Coordinates of C-alpha atoms in Angstrom, one line a residue:
Chain A
X287 CA -17.4 34.5 22.0
X288 CA -16.4 36.2 24.5
X289 CA -15.6 33.8 27.5
X290 CA -14.0 35.7 30.3
X291 CA -10.5 33.7 30.9
X292 CA -11.9 32.0 34.3
X293 CA -14.5 30.6 31.7
X294 CA -12.3 30.1 29.1
X295 CA -10.3 27.6 31.5
X296 CA -12.8 25.8 33.1
X297 CA -14.1 24.8 29.5
X298 CA -9.9 23.7 28.1
X299 CA -10.3 22.2 31.7
X300 CA -13.6 20.2 30.8
X301 CA -12.4 19.6 27.7
X302 CA -9.1 18.2 28.9
X303 CA -10.8 15.7 31.6
X304 CA -13.8 14.2 28.9
X305 CA -10.3 14.2 26.8
X306 CA -9.1 11.9 29.2
X307 CA -12.4 9.6 30.0
X308 CA -12.5 8.5 26.7
X309 CA -9.0 8.0 25.5
X310 CA -7.9 6.6 28.6
X311 CA -10.1 5.7 31.8
X312 CA -12.8 3.6 28.8
X313 CA -10.4 1.9 27.2
X314 CA -8.5 0.5 30.8
X315 CA -11.8 -0.5 32.5
X316 CA -12.8 -2.1 29.4
X317 CA -9.5 -3.7 30.1
X318 CA -10.0 -4.4 33.4
X319 CA -13.8 -6.5 32.8
X320 CA -15.4 -3.1 34.2
X321 CA -16.9 -2.1 30.9
X322 CA -18.4 -4.2 28.4
X323 CA -17.0 -5.0 25.3
X324 CA -20.5 -4.3 23.7
X325 CA -20.3 -0.8 25.7
X326 CA -16.8 0.3 24.1
X327 CA -17.8 -1.1 21.1
X328 CA -21.4 0.6 21.4
X329 CA -18.4 3.6 22.0
X330 CA -16.7 3.8 19.3
X331 CA -19.5 4.2 17.2
X332 CA -20.7 7.3 18.7
X333 CA -17.3 8.5 18.7
X334 CA -17.4 8.0 14.2
X335 CA -20.6 9.9 14.7
X336 CA -18.7 12.6 17.1
X337 CA -16.5 13.1 14.2
X338 CA -19.1 13.5 11.4
X339 CA -20.7 15.8 13.0
X340 CA -17.9 17.9 13.9
X341 CA -17.1 17.8 9.9
X342 CA -20.9 19.2 9.5
X343 CA -20.2 21.7 12.3
X344 CA -16.9 22.6 10.1
X345 CA -19.8 23.3 7.3
X346 CA -22.6 24.5 8.3
X347 CA -21.5 26.5 11.9
X348 CA -18.9 27.9 10.9
X349 CA -19.6 28.6 6.6
X350 CA -23.8 28.6 6.9
X351 CA -23.1 25.7 4.1
X352 CA -26.1 23.1 5.0
X353 CA -24.8 20.1 3.8
X354 CA -26.9 17.0 3.4
X355 CA -24.2 15.3 1.7
X356 CA -21.7 14.5 3.9
X357 CA -23.2 11.1 5.1
X358 CA -21.8 10.0 1.3
X359 CA -18.5 11.1 2.4
X360 CA -18.7 9.5 5.6
X361 CA -19.7 6.0 3.9
X362 CA -17.4 6.7 1.1
X363 CA -14.3 6.2 3.9
X364 CA -16.6 2.9 5.3
X365 CA -16.6 2.1 1.5
X366 CA -12.6 2.3 0.8
X367 CA -11.9 0.6 4.0
X368 CA -14.7 -2.2 3.0
X369 CA -13.0 -3.2 0.1
X370 CA -9.4 -3.5 1.7
X371 CA -11.1 -5.5 4.0
X372 CA -13.1 -7.8 1.7
X373 CA -9.6 -8.9 0.1
X374 CA -8.4 -9.5 3.7
X375 CA -11.2 -12.5 4.6
X376 CA -9.3 -14.4 1.7
X377 CA -10.4 -18.6 1.3
X378 CA -12.2 -17.8 5.0
X379 CA -15.5 -16.8 3.3
X380 CA -18.9 -18.8 2.8
X381 CA -17.7 -19.7 -0.6
X382 CA -14.3 -20.5 0.3
X383 CA -13.0 -18.5 -2.7
X384 CA -10.0 -15.8 -2.6
X385 CA -13.4 -13.4 -4.3
X386 CA -15.9 -11.4 -1.7
X387 CA -18.7 -13.7 -1.1
X388 CA -21.2 -11.5 -3.6
X389 CA -18.9 -11.3 -6.6
X390 CA -19.3 -15.6 -6.6
X391 CA -22.7 -15.6 -5.6
X392 CA -22.9 -12.7 -9.0
X393 CA -21.0 -15.4 -11.0
X394 CA -17.6 -13.7 -11.2
X395 CA -14.8 -15.9 -11.4
X396 CA -11.5 -13.0 -11.7
X397 CA -11.2 -9.8 -9.5
X398 CA -12.1 -6.9 -11.1
X399 CA -9.1 -4.8 -12.6
X400 CA -10.2 -1.6 -10.2
X401 CA -10.1 -4.1 -6.9
X402 CA -6.7 -5.3 -7.1
X403 CA -5.6 -2.8 -5.7
X404 CA -6.9 -2.8 -2.4
X405 CA -5.4 -6.0 -1.6
X406 CA -2.9 -3.8 -0.1
X407 CA -3.8 -1.3 2.5
X408 CA -1.0 1.5 1.9
X409 CA -3.7 2.3 -1.5
X410 CA -6.7 1.3 0.7
X411 CA -5.5 3.9 3.0
X412 CA -4.6 6.5 0.7
X413 CA -8.2 6.2 -1.1
X414 CA -10.3 6.8 1.7
X415 CA -8.9 10.6 1.5
X416 CA -8.7 10.8 -1.8
X417 CA -12.2 9.3 -3.6
X418 CA -14.0 11.0 -0.5
X419 CA -11.4 14.1 -1.3
X420 CA -11.7 13.8 -5.1
X421 CA -15.5 13.5 -5.0
X422 CA -15.7 16.9 -3.0
X423 CA -13.2 18.8 -5.0
X424 CA -15.4 18.4 -8.4
X425 CA -19.0 19.1 -6.9
X426 CA -17.7 21.5 -5.1
X427 CA -16.1 23.1 -7.8
X428 CA -18.9 22.8 -10.1
X429 CA -21.7 24.2 -7.6
X430 CA -18.9 27.2 -5.8
X431 CA -18.1 28.0 -9.3
X432 CA -21.8 28.7 -10.0
X433 CA -22.8 30.0 -6.8
X434 CA -25.5 27.8 -5.8
X435 CA -25.9 28.7 -2.1
X436 CA -28.6 28.9 0.6
X437 CA -30.9 26.0 0.3
X438 CA -30.3 24.7 -3.6
X439 CA -26.6 24.1 -2.1
X440 CA -28.2 21.6 0.1
X441 CA -30.8 20.1 -2.0
X442 CA -28.6 19.1 -4.4
X443 CA -25.8 17.5 -1.7
X444 CA -29.2 15.7 -0.9
X445 CA -29.6 14.7 -4.7
X446 CA -26.4 14.0 -4.4
X447 CA -25.8 11.0 -1.8
X448 CA -29.2 9.6 -2.1
X449 CA -27.7 9.5 -6.2
X450 CA -25.0 8.0 -5.1
X451 CA -27.2 5.6 -2.8
X452 CA -28.9 4.2 -6.0
X453 CA -26.0 3.4 -7.6
X454 CA -24.9 1.2 -4.8
X455 CA -27.5 -0.2 -4.7
X456 CA -27.4 -1.9 -8.2
X457 CA -25.3 -5.1 -7.8
X458 CA -23.2 -4.7 -11.5
X459 CA -21.9 -1.6 -9.7
X460 CA -19.9 -4.2 -7.6
X461 CA -19.8 -3.1 -4.4
X462 CA -22.1 -5.8 -2.7
X463 CA -25.5 -4.1 -3.2
X464 CA -27.9 -3.5 -1.0
X465 CA -26.5 -6.0 1.2
X466 CA -23.0 -4.2 1.0
X467 CA -20.1 -5.4 2.4
X468 CA -19.3 -7.5 5.6
X469 CA -18.0 -10.7 7.6
X470 CA -14.9 -9.0 7.9
X471 CA -11.9 -11.0 9.8
X472 CA -8.8 -9.2 10.0
X473 CA -7.5 -6.4 9.5
X474 CA -3.5 -5.8 8.7
X475 CA -3.2 -9.1 10.5
X476 CA -5.1 -8.2 13.8
X477 CA -8.6 -10.8 14.1
X478 CA -11.4 -7.7 14.1
X479 CA -13.4 -10.6 16.9
X480 CA -11.5 -9.9 19.5
X481 CA -11.6 -7.7 22.0
X482 CA -8.3 -6.2 22.2
X483 CA -8.5 -5.2 18.2
X484 CA -11.9 -3.5 18.8
X485 CA -10.0 -2.0 21.8
X486 CA -7.2 -1.0 19.6
X487 CA -10.0 0.9 16.8
X488 CA -12.2 2.2 19.7
X489 CA -8.8 4.0 20.9
X490 CA -7.8 5.1 17.4
X491 CA -10.9 6.8 17.1
X492 CA -10.7 8.4 20.6
X493 CA -7.2 9.8 19.1
X494 CA -8.6 11.0 15.8
X495 CA -11.7 12.7 17.7
X496 CA -9.1 14.9 19.6
X497 CA -7.2 15.5 16.9
X498 CA -10.2 17.0 14.7
X499 CA -11.7 18.9 17.4
X500 CA -8.8 20.2 18.1
X501 CA -7.4 20.7 14.3
X502 CA -10.8 22.3 13.4
X503 CA -10.4 24.6 16.9
X504 CA -7.2 25.9 15.1
X505 CA -8.7 26.4 11.4
X506 CA -11.6 28.4 12.9
X507 CA -9.2 30.8 15.1
X508 CA -6.8 31.5 12.1
X509 CA -7.2 34.1 10.2
X510 CA -9.0 31.5 7.8
X511 CA -11.9 31.2 10.5
X512 CA -12.0 34.8 10.3
X513 CA -13.1 34.7 7.3
X514 CA -15.2 31.6 7.2
X515 CA -17.8 33.0 9.5
X516 CA -17.4 36.2 7.0
X517 CA -18.3 33.9 4.5
X518 CA -21.4 32.6 7.2
X519 CA -22.9 35.8 8.0
X520 CA -22.3 38.0 4.4
X521 CA -20.6 36.5 1.1
X522 CA -20.8 39.1 -0.9
X523 CA -19.0 41.5 1.3
X524 CA -16.3 39.4 1.6
X525 CA -16.6 39.5 -2.3
X526 CA -15.8 42.9 -1.5
X527 CA -13.4 42.6 0.9
X528 CA -11.3 41.2 -2.4
X529 CA -11.5 37.6 -1.4
X530 CA -12.4 34.1 -4.0
X531 CA -15.2 33.0 -1.5
X532 CA -16.1 30.0 -4.1
X533 CA -11.9 28.5 -3.3
X534 CA -12.1 29.3 0.8
X535 CA -15.5 27.1 0.5
X536 CA -13.9 24.7 -1.7
X537 CA -11.8 24.3 0.7
X538 CA -13.4 23.7 3.4
X539 CA -15.3 21.3 1.7
X540 CA -12.9 19.4 0.7
X541 CA -11.0 19.8 4.0
X542 CA -14.4 17.9 5.9
X543 CA -15.1 15.6 3.6
X544 CA -12.7 13.9 4.6
X545 CA -12.6 14.1 7.4
X546 CA -16.5 13.1 6.7
X547 CA -14.2 9.9 5.3
X548 CA -11.8 9.1 8.1
X549 CA -14.9 9.2 10.8
X550 CA -16.2 6.4 8.1
X551 CA -13.3 4.5 7.5
X552 CA -13.3 3.6 11.0
X553 CA -16.8 3.0 11.7
X554 CA -16.7 0.3 9.4
X555 CA -14.2 -2.6 10.9
X556 CA -16.0 -1.4 14.9
X557 CA -20.0 -2.4 13.2
X558 CA -18.5 -4.3 10.9
X559 CA -21.0 -3.7 7.5
X560 CA -21.1 -0.9 5.7
X561 CA -23.9 -1.2 2.9
X562 CA -25.9 1.6 0.6
X563 CA -28.2 2.8 3.7
X564 CA -26.0 4.5 5.0
X565 CA -25.4 7.5 2.0
X566 CA -29.3 7.5 2.2
X567 CA -30.2 11.4 2.8
X568 CA -32.0 10.3 5.9
X569 CA -28.4 9.4 7.3
X570 CA -26.8 12.8 6.6
X571 CA -30.4 14.6 7.9
X572 CA -30.5 12.6 11.3
X573 CA -26.4 14.2 11.5
X574 CA -27.7 17.4 10.6
X575 CA -30.5 17.1 13.7
X576 CA -27.1 15.9 16.3
X577 CA -25.4 19.4 15.1
X578 CA -28.4 21.0 15.8
X579 CA -29.1 19.2 19.6
X580 CA -25.8 19.8 20.5
X581 CA -25.3 23.3 19.3
X582 CA -23.7 24.6 15.6
X583 CA -20.6 26.6 15.8
X584 CA -18.9 25.5 18.6
X585 CA -16.8 21.6 17.6
X586 CA -17.0 20.0 21.3
X587 CA -21.2 20.8 20.7
X588 CA -22.5 18.8 17.7
X589 CA -19.8 15.7 20.0
X590 CA -22.3 16.0 22.9
X591 CA -25.3 16.1 20.4
X592 CA -23.9 13.0 18.0
X593 CA -23.0 10.7 21.5
X594 CA -25.9 12.1 23.5
X595 CA -28.6 11.9 20.5
X596 CA -27.2 8.0 19.6
X597 CA -26.8 7.5 23.2
X598 CA -30.3 7.7 23.7
X599 CA -30.9 6.5 20.2
X600 CA -29.6 2.7 21.5
X601 CA -31.3 2.7 24.7
X602 CA -35.1 4.2 22.9
X603 CA -35.1 1.6 20.1
X604 CA -34.8 -1.1 22.8
X605 CA -36.8 0.5 25.5
X606 CA -39.4 1.8 23.0
X607 CA -38.7 1.1 19.7
X608 CA -42.3 2.6 18.3
X609 CA -41.5 5.9 20.1
X610 CA -38.3 6.4 19.1
X611 CA -38.4 9.1 16.4
X612 CA -41.3 11.1 17.7
X613 CA -38.4 11.7 20.4
X614 CA -36.1 12.6 18.1
X615 CA -38.8 14.8 16.5
X616 CA -39.7 16.5 20.2
X617 CA -36.1 17.3 20.9
X618 CA -35.4 18.4 17.8
X619 CA -38.4 20.6 17.5
X620 CA -37.5 21.8 21.1
X621 CA -34.2 22.8 20.8
X622 CA -34.6 24.9 17.5
X623 CA -37.7 26.4 19.6
X624 CA -36.2 27.5 22.7
X625 CA -32.3 26.5 22.9
X626 CA -30.6 28.7 19.5
X627 CA -27.6 27.4 20.9
X628 CA -28.3 23.7 21.0
X629 CA -26.5 21.7 24.7
X630 CA -23.5 22.9 24.6
X631 CA -25.4 26.9 25.4
X632 CA -27.1 25.7 27.8
X633 CA -25.4 26.9 30.6
X634 CA -24.5 30.1 29.7
X635 CA -28.8 30.2 28.6
X636 CA -29.2 29.5 32.1
X637 CA -26.9 32.5 33.5
X638 CA -28.4 35.1 31.7
X639 CA -31.6 33.0 32.6
X640 CA -30.8 33.6 36.4
X641 CA -29.4 37.1 35.4
X642 CA -32.9 38.7 34.3
X643 CA -34.6 36.5 37.6
X644 CA -32.8 38.2 39.7
X645 CA -33.5 41.5 38.1
X646 CA -36.2 41.5 38.0
X647 CA -36.5 40.1 42.0
X648 CA -34.3 43.6 42.8
X649 CA -36.8 45.7 40.6
X650 CA -39.4 47.0 42.9
Chain B
X236 CA 4.2 60.9 -20.0
X237 CA 0.4 62.7 -18.6
X238 CA 0.9 64.0 -15.4
X239 CA -2.5 63.0 -14.6
X240 CA -3.2 59.5 -15.6
X241 CA -7.1 58.9 -16.3
X242 CA -7.8 56.4 -13.5
X243 CA -11.1 55.8 -14.5
X244 CA -13.2 55.3 -17.7
X245 CA -16.2 54.9 -18.5
X246 CA -17.6 55.2 -21.9
X247 CA -20.7 54.2 -23.1
X248 CA -21.6 52.3 -20.7
X249 CA -25.2 50.9 -20.7
X250 CA -27.2 48.7 -17.8
X251 CA -31.3 48.3 -17.6
X252 CA -32.7 46.0 -16.1
X253 CA -36.5 45.0 -17.1
X254 CA -36.6 48.2 -19.3
X255 CA -35.9 50.6 -17.3
X256 CA -32.2 52.2 -18.3
X257 CA -30.2 53.2 -14.7
X258 CA -27.3 53.7 -16.7
X259 CA -28.0 55.4 -20.3
X260 CA -24.9 56.0 -22.7
X261 CA -22.9 56.9 -19.9
X262 CA -18.8 58.4 -20.0
X263 CA -17.0 59.1 -17.0
X264 CA -13.7 59.9 -16.9
X265 CA -11.9 60.1 -13.5
X266 CA -7.8 61.4 -12.7
X267 CA -5.7 59.5 -10.3
X268 CA -5.6 61.6 -7.0
X269 CA -9.2 63.2 -7.8
X270 CA -11.8 63.9 -4.6
X271 CA -14.9 63.7 -6.9
X272 CA -18.4 64.1 -5.9
X273 CA -21.6 62.5 -7.7
X274 CA -24.9 64.0 -6.8
X275 CA -28.5 63.2 -8.3
X276 CA -32.0 62.5 -7.8
X277 CA -33.8 59.5 -6.7
X278 CA -33.3 56.7 -8.8
X279 CA -30.4 58.6 -10.9
X280 CA -28.0 55.4 -11.4
X281 CA -25.5 56.3 -8.5
X282 CA -25.4 53.7 -6.8
X283 CA -25.3 51.1 -10.2
X284 CA -22.9 52.7 -11.1
X285 CA -21.0 51.9 -8.0
X286 CA -21.8 48.6 -8.8
X287 CA -20.7 48.4 -12.4
X288 CA -17.6 50.0 -10.8
X289 CA -16.7 47.0 -8.5
X290 CA -18.4 43.8 -11.2
X291 CA -21.5 43.4 -9.1
X292 CA -23.6 44.0 -12.3
X293 CA -22.2 43.9 -15.7
X294 CA -23.0 46.4 -17.7
X295 CA -25.2 45.4 -21.2
X296 CA -23.0 47.7 -23.6
X297 CA -19.6 50.1 -22.9
X298 CA -16.8 49.7 -21.9
X299 CA -14.6 49.7 -18.3
X300 CA -11.1 51.4 -18.1
X301 CA -8.7 51.2 -15.6
X302 CA -5.4 52.6 -14.8
X303 CA -4.9 54.3 -18.2
X304 CA -6.8 51.4 -20.0
X305 CA -3.8 48.6 -17.9
X306 CA -7.0 46.3 -16.8
X307 CA -10.5 46.1 -18.8
X308 CA -12.6 46.6 -15.7
X309 CA -15.5 44.3 -16.9
X310 CA -13.6 40.8 -17.6
X311 CA -12.8 41.2 -13.7
X312 CA -14.8 39.7 -10.7
X313 CA -15.6 41.3 -7.9
X314 CA -12.2 40.7 -5.7
X315 CA -10.1 40.4 -9.0
X316 CA -11.3 43.9 -8.6
X317 CA -11.0 44.8 -5.3
X318 CA -7.6 43.7 -5.8
X319 CA -6.9 45.7 -8.3
X320 CA -7.4 48.3 -5.6
X321 CA -10.9 49.6 -6.3
X322 CA -12.7 50.0 -2.0
X323 CA -16.0 50.2 -1.5
X324 CA -18.3 51.1 1.7
X325 CA -21.8 50.4 0.6
X326 CA -24.9 52.7 1.2
X327 CA -26.3 51.1 4.5
X328 CA -23.4 50.5 6.5
X329 CA -22.6 46.6 5.1
X330 CA -19.4 45.2 8.1
X331 CA -19.4 42.1 9.4
X332 CA -21.8 42.0 12.8
X333 CA -20.6 39.0 14.1
X334 CA -17.0 40.2 14.3
X335 CA -15.9 42.3 17.3
X336 CA -14.6 46.1 15.5
X337 CA -10.4 44.7 15.5
X338 CA -11.5 41.8 13.8
X339 CA -13.7 43.7 10.7
X340 CA -10.0 45.7 10.0
X341 CA -8.4 42.7 10.5
X342 CA -10.2 41.2 7.6
X343 CA -9.8 44.0 5.2
X344 CA -6.0 44.9 5.6
X345 CA -3.5 45.1 2.4
X346 CA -2.4 41.5 1.6
X347 CA -2.5 38.6 0.4
X348 CA -5.9 37.3 0.5
X349 CA -4.9 32.8 -0.1
X350 CA -6.4 30.4 1.4
X351 CA -2.2 29.3 2.5
X352 CA -1.8 32.6 3.5
X353 CA -5.4 33.4 6.0
X354 CA -4.1 29.7 7.8
X355 CA -0.9 30.5 8.6
X356 CA -0.3 34.3 8.2
X357 CA 0.1 36.1 11.7
X358 CA -0.6 39.8 11.8
X359 CA 2.3 41.8 11.6
X360 CA 2.7 44.5 14.7
X361 CA 3.2 46.4 11.8
X362 CA 0.0 46.3 10.6
X363 CA -1.5 45.9 14.0
X364 CA 0.1 49.1 14.6
X365 CA -2.0 50.7 11.5
X366 CA -4.7 49.1 12.7
X367 CA -3.8 51.0 15.8
X368 CA -4.3 54.6 13.7
X369 CA -6.6 53.2 11.8
X370 CA -8.7 52.8 15.3
X371 CA -7.8 56.1 16.4
X372 CA -8.1 58.3 12.7
X373 CA -11.5 56.3 13.1
X374 CA -12.5 57.2 17.4
X375 CA -13.8 53.1 18.5
X376 CA -10.4 52.9 19.7
X377 CA -12.6 51.9 23.0
X378 CA -14.3 49.9 21.0
X379 CA -12.2 47.6 19.2
X380 CA -13.3 44.5 20.9
X381 CA -17.3 44.7 20.5
X382 CA -19.0 43.2 17.8
X383 CA -19.6 45.6 15.4
X384 CA -23.6 44.8 15.1
X385 CA -23.5 46.3 18.9
X386 CA -21.9 49.9 17.6
X387 CA -23.8 53.1 16.5
X388 CA -25.0 53.3 12.8
X389 CA -22.6 56.3 12.5
X390 CA -19.8 54.5 14.1
X391 CA -20.6 51.3 11.8
X392 CA -20.6 53.7 9.0
X393 CA -17.0 54.8 10.3
X394 CA -15.9 51.6 10.8
X395 CA -16.5 50.6 7.3
X396 CA -14.9 53.4 5.8
X397 CA -11.9 52.4 7.8
X398 CA -12.1 48.6 5.9
X399 CA -10.9 51.0 3.2
X400 CA -8.2 52.8 5.1
X401 CA -6.9 49.0 6.2
X402 CA -7.4 47.8 2.6
X403 CA -5.8 51.3 1.4
X404 CA -7.2 51.3 -1.7
X405 CA -6.2 53.5 -4.4
X406 CA -9.5 54.4 -5.3
X407 CA -12.3 54.6 -2.7
X408 CA -16.1 54.7 -3.8
X409 CA -18.1 56.0 -0.8
X410 CA -21.6 55.9 -1.0
X411 CA -23.3 58.4 1.0
X412 CA -21.3 58.2 4.0
X413 CA -23.1 60.5 5.7
X414 CA -26.4 59.0 6.0
X415 CA -27.7 58.9 8.8
X416 CA -25.2 60.4 10.6
X417 CA -25.6 63.7 13.0
X418 CA -24.5 67.5 12.0
X419 CA -21.5 67.0 13.7
X420 CA -20.5 63.3 12.9
X421 CA -21.4 64.3 9.3
X422 CA -18.8 67.1 9.4
X423 CA -16.6 65.1 11.0
X424 CA -16.3 62.5 8.1
X425 CA -15.7 65.4 5.2
X426 CA -12.9 66.0 7.6
X427 CA -11.8 62.5 7.0
X428 CA -12.2 62.1 4.0
X429 CA -10.5 65.6 2.9
X430 CA -7.0 64.6 5.0
X431 CA -7.6 61.7 2.1
X432 CA -7.8 63.1 -0.7
X433 CA -4.7 63.7 -2.7
X434 CA -3.6 60.5 -1.1
X435 CA -6.6 58.2 -2.3
X436 CA -8.6 58.6 -5.4
X437 CA -12.5 59.6 -3.8
X438 CA -15.5 58.9 -5.4
X439 CA -18.2 60.7 -3.0
X440 CA -21.9 60.5 -3.7
X441 CA -23.7 62.5 -1.8
X442 CA -27.6 63.9 -1.4
X443 CA -26.8 66.2 1.8
X444 CA -25.7 69.7 0.0
X445 CA -24.0 71.2 2.9
X446 CA -21.8 68.3 2.7
X447 CA -21.0 68.0 -0.4
X448 CA -20.0 71.6 0.1
X449 CA -17.5 71.4 2.5
X450 CA -16.1 68.3 0.5
X451 CA -15.8 69.9 -3.2
X452 CA -14.5 72.7 -2.6
X453 CA -13.7 73.9 -6.0
X454 CA -13.4 70.4 -6.9
X455 CA -15.3 68.9 -10.1
X456 CA -18.5 67.5 -9.1
X457 CA -20.3 65.2 -11.0
X458 CA -24.7 65.0 -11.8
X459 CA -26.3 62.4 -12.7
X460 CA -30.2 62.0 -14.0
X461 CA -31.5 59.8 -15.5
X462 CA -28.2 57.1 -16.5
X463 CA -26.8 60.0 -17.7
X464 CA -23.9 62.7 -16.6
X465 CA -25.8 65.6 -17.1
X466 CA -22.9 68.8 -15.8
X467 CA -19.9 68.5 -14.4
X468 CA -18.3 71.1 -13.1
X469 CA -17.9 73.1 -9.2
X470 CA -20.5 72.7 -7.0
X471 CA -21.2 76.6 -7.2
X472 CA -21.5 76.2 -10.6
X473 CA -23.3 72.9 -10.6
X474 CA -26.2 74.9 -8.4
X475 CA -26.9 77.2 -10.2
X476 CA -27.0 75.3 -13.9
X477 CA -30.5 75.2 -15.5
X478 CA -31.3 71.8 -16.1
X479 CA -29.7 70.6 -12.5
X480 CA -32.3 72.9 -11.1
X481 CA -34.8 72.0 -13.0
X482 CA -34.3 67.9 -12.2
X483 CA -34.0 68.8 -8.1
X484 CA -37.3 71.0 -8.5
X485 CA -39.3 69.2 -11.2
X486 CA -40.4 70.8 -14.4
X487 CA -41.9 73.7 -12.0
X488 CA -38.8 76.0 -12.6
X489 CA -39.5 75.6 -16.2
X490 CA -43.1 76.6 -16.1
X491 CA -41.8 79.6 -13.8

C-alpha cells in the first residue's frame, strides 16, 4: 500500500485508539456497571471471531490460499480447552461423578486414557497449539507437496472440516458427540460464571487480538511477507526465483491454524459450549464472508468485518430472524460487486470517487 | 584440466506433447563463459528447451548435466535448479506486478531462500548498493518505488533482466529479450547483454536478426528446427547455410 506518511500516521492513530477502547475502556466501563456483563461477553465472542478472521486473511488475503477449513482449527483449539474444562467440573455435574456427564451417560466407568493428561492445564494449553498445528502440518504438507492449488485447495479444506465434524458427531469418538462440551464451572480455579472471570477472559482475548494483529503486521512487512504476496500473485514465478513455495505455504498454514486455535480456546470458556456444529463448512464460509466484507489483505479489515457482521447478526437474528441470511447474502454480493477492498478500503474509494467528480466538474 | 569446462550438457533429449515432438534427440553443449544465441522458426522447441533446463517440464528421455556433470538437473525441481545458479527471463515479461521495482529486486537477490532468513534477515547496505547499481544499469532508478505492474513493456523486460543480475546467476537464460522493444531499446539491451558476457554464461533466444548479429559478434549461434540442432556456427555461416534458409523461407528455395 502506498500510504503517505500523514495518512499512515492517522491510520496508526485510529488503530491505537481502537485498541485502547477495546482493551481498557470497555472492561473499565463494565467494572463500573455501565456496560452490561452480557454485552461485554458478546464482545469477547466478537473479538475471538476477529482473531479467526485475521488467521483467514493471513492465508487468503496475503498468500492467496482460500482455506475453507479454518473453523476446524478454531474448533480443535476450543475442544482442547473444553476437555480441560470438562474435567474441572469434577463431581459438580448432573451425575455427581468425576467423569464428564456424557461419559456417564454413555456407560463409561473410567476416564479414557487420552483424556487423563487433560487434567493438567499446562498440558491442555500445549495441546491447543500442538493438535491443530500438527493437523495443519500434515494436511498442508500433503496438499502443498502435491501442488494442490486454487479452488482444489479450497474444496479439500472444506472436505477436511466436514469430515472432522462428522467424526466429532459420533459418540464413540468420546468427545461429547453432537452435544459437545458444556456446563463448564472453573478455569484455573476461577469461577467461570461470575462477571469478574468473564471480564478477565475478555481482556485476555483483547490482548491476544492485539498481539496477533501486530505479529501479522510484522510478518507481512518482512521479506517473508514479500514472498507471501509474490506467491499470491504469481506462484510459478516465485519457484523460478528460487523459493520453495511449498515450505512457505506450509509455514503460514500452520501459523494461521495455531492462531485460529488460540481464538477457539478463548471462545469456549466465554460462550460456555463447544460442539461439532462449530466445525461445519458453513462456519468457515461465514468467516470468509467477514474477511471479504471487512477487506482482505489488510489485517484490520477482517477484524472490523468480523465484529460488524456479528454485531449485525446479534441484532438481526433478534429483530428479523427470517431475514438475517438474506441480509448477509445481499451485503456480501454488494461488497464483492462495488467494494473490492471491503469496508476498510471505503475511505480511499470515496476519496478517489470525489477526485473523479471534481475533475469532471472542472472540465468544460 | 579443461580450460573451458562444459557448463551445461544436454544429450539425447526428447519431449513430446500429445505425440507432437517438441524436442527430438537434442544434443547441446555450453561452455562456461559463452554467450550463445539460439534462433529457429516458431515451434522449433526453443522455449521448451528452456523449460527442460529450468525444471518446468521433465523430458521423456535424455540427460541434462550441469557444471562438468557434477549435477543431474533432471533430479532437481525448479527452485533447486535456480539455486545452482540458473536464472531465467521469461518470454513474456514476468515480474511481480503488485510489488515495487525495488521489492522485485530484493526478492531476487542472491542469498538464502529459507523461511527463517526471510523472517529475520535484513537487506544489508551492501545489497542495497548492489540494487542501486542494478537500477542504474537497467535505467529504472527513478522508478524504484513504482509498482512493477505500471511499468511500460520494455521497462518490465529490463526489470526482469535486472532480477537475473540481482540473482548473480552463473547461467542466464534470456528468452526473447527484445520482444516488443523499440529499436533503440533493443540496441541497449544488446549492449547490456554484451557487457555481461564473460562474467556470466548466457543463452539468448531471439528472432530479431539485427539483434542476433549485434550480440553474437562471431560467437556461436545455434539453429533449432523441429526440436533438433540444425546447425551451429558464427552468424554469417549460419545465415548462408542451405538448410537454415530452407527452414526459414520454406520449401521455395529448394524448388528455385
